[in-house]
XYZ file of C-alpha atoms in Angstrom:
254
model
C -58.388 -96.036 30.643
C -58.264 -96.652 34.415
C -61.137 -98.647 35.852
C -63.475 -97.061 38.379
C -63.418 -98.431 41.908
C -66.690 -100.321 42.334
C -67.042 -99.761 46.074
C -66.691 -96.005 45.626
C -69.245 -96.001 42.812
C -71.688 -97.876 45.052
C -71.066 -95.501 47.969
C -71.645 -92.490 45.689
C -74.871 -94.043 44.376
C -75.991 -94.625 47.949
C -75.365 -91.010 48.916
C -77.251 -89.768 45.860
C -80.156 -92.062 46.748
C -80.315 -90.732 50.301
C -80.017 -87.148 49.032
C -82.886 -87.609 46.587
C -85.548 -88.702 49.049
C -87.566 -86.810 51.631
C -87.520 -89.614 54.167
C -85.097 -91.983 55.802
C -84.455 -95.238 53.981
C -84.090 -98.702 55.421
C -81.449 -101.233 54.462
C -83.917 -103.242 52.372
C -85.008 -100.127 50.454
C -81.414 -99.162 49.720
C -80.233 -102.617 48.694
C -83.281 -103.227 46.478
C -83.127 -99.844 44.754
C -79.414 -100.150 44.010
C -79.495 -103.851 43.203
C -77.067 -104.779 45.951
C -76.974 -107.699 48.327
C -78.011 -106.657 51.833
C -74.619 -107.618 53.218
C -72.822 -105.464 50.666
C -75.128 -102.507 51.232
C -74.809 -102.849 54.992
C -71.008 -102.862 54.801
C -70.950 -99.679 52.738
C -73.451 -97.990 55.050
C -71.396 -98.880 58.103
C -68.291 -97.341 56.525
C -70.173 -94.173 55.543
C -71.653 -93.984 59.023
C -68.215 -94.323 60.648
C -66.987 -91.390 58.526
C -70.022 -89.258 59.421
C -71.455 -89.228 55.897
C -74.501 -91.262 56.915
C -76.511 -91.370 60.142
C -78.808 -94.142 61.383
C -81.950 -93.402 63.328
C -81.679 -95.483 66.529
C -85.435 -96.022 66.780
C -86.261 -97.087 63.219
C -82.857 -98.253 62.029
C -83.293 -96.194 58.858
C -80.507 -94.160 57.266
C -80.140 -90.525 56.257
C -77.335 -88.206 55.197
C -74.903 -87.265 57.961
C -73.561 -83.992 59.295
C -70.105 -84.480 57.768
C -71.562 -84.070 54.275
C -73.181 -80.825 55.388
C -69.836 -79.602 56.732
C -68.068 -80.443 53.480
C -70.821 -78.827 51.460
C -70.685 -75.661 53.521
C -66.899 -75.578 53.133
C -67.260 -75.802 49.354
C -69.908 -73.100 49.310
C -67.892 -70.856 51.633
C -64.848 -70.978 49.363
C -66.858 -70.208 46.253
C -68.802 -67.451 47.977
C -65.522 -66.002 49.203
C -64.104 -65.974 45.688
C -67.293 -64.522 44.199
C -67.441 -61.740 46.787
C -63.746 -60.945 46.342
C -63.636 -60.665 42.531
C -64.320 -56.938 42.230
C -62.245 -55.935 45.248
C -59.180 -57.984 44.252
C -59.335 -56.589 40.700
C -59.395 -53.074 42.141
C -56.483 -53.898 44.452
C -54.375 -55.204 41.553
C -55.083 -52.054 39.527
C -54.343 -49.655 42.371
C -51.213 -51.449 43.570
C -49.840 -52.434 40.185
C -49.031 -55.875 41.627
C -50.502 -59.364 41.596
C -53.140 -60.291 44.158
C -53.764 -63.698 45.716
C -56.748 -64.970 47.679
C -56.035 -67.973 49.905
C -57.741 -70.329 52.363
C -56.519 -72.881 54.875
C -56.285 -76.332 53.304
C -54.430 -79.519 54.285
C -51.887 -77.787 56.490
C -51.114 -75.066 53.958
C -52.652 -72.185 52.022
C -54.662 -73.000 48.916
C -54.730 -70.169 46.361
C -58.351 -69.912 45.209
C -58.066 -66.711 43.170
C -55.182 -64.921 41.477
C -55.296 -61.554 39.737
C -52.319 -60.900 37.449
C -50.116 -57.874 37.806
C -51.627 -55.314 35.383
C -48.750 -55.066 32.925
C -47.606 -56.949 29.849
C -45.170 -59.258 31.641
C -45.469 -63.019 31.297
C -47.169 -64.525 34.358
C -48.362 -67.961 35.441
C -51.821 -68.512 36.929
C -51.401 -69.841 40.473
C -54.984 -70.843 41.271
C -54.818 -74.267 42.925
C -51.240 -73.797 44.099
C -50.338 -74.502 47.724
C -48.276 -72.074 49.799
C -46.678 -72.754 53.191
C -48.394 -71.500 56.323
C -45.367 -70.386 58.291
C -43.531 -68.178 55.804
C -46.005 -66.531 53.403
C -48.062 -63.436 54.106
C -51.277 -65.363 53.456
C -50.213 -68.199 55.720
C -49.009 -66.073 58.603
C -52.139 -63.948 58.681
C -54.288 -67.099 58.704
C -52.196 -68.516 61.553
C -52.578 -65.291 63.512
C -56.379 -65.238 63.307
C -57.332 -68.918 62.909
C -56.495 -71.207 65.884
C -56.615 -74.287 63.633
C -54.058 -72.818 61.228
C -51.900 -71.716 64.152
C -51.882 -75.216 65.654
C -51.047 -76.840 62.317
C -48.156 -74.473 61.700
C -46.748 -75.008 65.191
C -47.146 -78.781 65.121
C -45.698 -79.307 61.644
C -42.174 -78.765 60.358
C -41.375 -75.150 59.505
C -38.950 -75.499 56.618
C -36.395 -72.707 56.093
C -36.913 -71.566 52.491
C -34.474 -68.638 52.763
C -32.142 -67.281 55.432
C -35.000 -64.995 56.521
C -37.583 -67.726 57.191
C -38.746 -67.762 60.814
C -38.693 -71.365 62.049
C -38.212 -71.282 65.843
C -41.454 -71.836 67.787
C -40.992 -68.891 70.151
C -39.996 -66.472 67.401
C -42.804 -67.721 65.183
C -45.396 -67.362 67.967
C -44.175 -63.830 68.698
C -44.511 -62.947 65.009
C -48.100 -64.239 64.977
C -48.971 -62.233 68.076
C -47.584 -59.102 66.440
C -49.532 -59.863 63.260
C -52.769 -60.178 65.209
C -52.154 -56.871 66.986
C -51.471 -54.871 63.831
C -53.973 -56.699 61.601
C -51.682 -57.699 58.738
C -48.727 -59.937 57.927
C -45.706 -59.615 55.671
C -43.419 -62.043 53.894
C -40.141 -60.192 53.424
C -38.241 -62.668 51.226
C -39.039 -65.452 53.703
C -40.371 -67.858 51.065
C -38.781 -66.739 47.787
C -35.676 -64.602 47.331
C -36.553 -61.214 45.915
C -40.301 -61.608 46.527
C -42.341 -59.787 49.172
C -46.004 -59.864 50.106
C -48.393 -58.194 52.522
C -51.637 -59.876 53.570
C -54.745 -59.227 55.656
C -57.471 -61.562 56.995
C -61.019 -61.908 55.660
C -63.846 -62.666 58.114
C -67.388 -63.880 57.567
C -70.726 -62.970 59.170
C -69.786 -65.047 62.222
C -66.565 -63.018 62.608
C -64.587 -66.165 61.766
C -61.467 -65.988 59.559
C -62.340 -67.642 56.230
C -59.404 -66.566 54.109
C -56.805 -63.927 53.404
C -55.842 -61.576 50.599
C -52.318 -60.536 49.678
C -50.415 -58.281 47.310
C -47.226 -59.955 46.064
C -44.353 -58.487 44.081
C -40.654 -57.800 43.749
C -39.023 -56.539 46.932
C -37.618 -53.463 45.177
C -41.154 -52.367 44.219
C -42.933 -53.186 47.477
C -40.073 -52.074 49.730
C -38.223 -49.352 47.771
C -36.759 -47.826 50.950
C -36.290 -51.062 52.867
C -39.770 -51.060 54.383
C -43.190 -51.938 52.999
C -44.962 -49.038 51.337
C -47.607 -47.816 53.835
C -50.181 -47.270 51.086
C -49.894 -50.944 50.077
C -50.603 -52.086 53.609
C -53.595 -49.754 53.801
C -54.910 -50.938 50.414
C -54.652 -54.637 51.311
C -56.384 -54.087 54.644
C -59.175 -52.094 53.006
C -59.657 -54.833 50.399
C -59.925 -57.451 53.159
C -62.415 -55.295 55.076
C -64.513 -54.770 51.950
C -64.712 -58.496 51.219
C -65.494 -59.177 54.891
C -68.343 -56.685 54.805
C -69.699 -58.308 51.634
C -69.634 -61.650 53.483
C -71.744 -60.135 56.259
C -69.061 -59.273 58.794
C -70.317 -56.392 60.927
C -67.168 -54.991 62.474
C -64.517 -55.215 59.764
């Protein structure tokens, strides 16, 4: 069995100690409670402070939890609230479309799939929750790039790998595609990531009108585009699903 890293264990114990109290704690309090030498405790606190996980009151010199932990906590809660709010709507979308449905969020320069509803038939399928999808070629990724400036910047700054002959990689062409996506309110992946696979996606917004994720229907190109173009009712269904989840998250105008 791999050994735990002692410095990380001590940092975690320190954060739990600061989270458990109602007041700021001084270096002596922290070192004594955790059984650490003051020098060791001070070194860990300085590292946590540099990363924003701990803040030091300039007047008293005492420590408290930092804003970065709050940001991470809110991010975790936002993702789980998004998934919880989307469960019913994504199930309905899978039933009405007859295709699989994915819910994704921006994560580490890509799209993290946080929920996946199987296509409602008896075919063998693989659960894709936790999988990463590229930003520049998937429906989920392109719709996030169109509505989220952070996603847009990451996609433009990073390499846009050509997965198929249809993948858009040029910066000008890619930017134009994002502008068009923003105007119409949805994005499509027409065999740009996987041969024979198509998707259509729409953005999900929260109560602050910020894009917090996207939902997509994904399936075989012959089913989603039987006449060479995406079925209009699929586009409408995906957009309505995204609006419904947005409303459940408190968005007023979606």
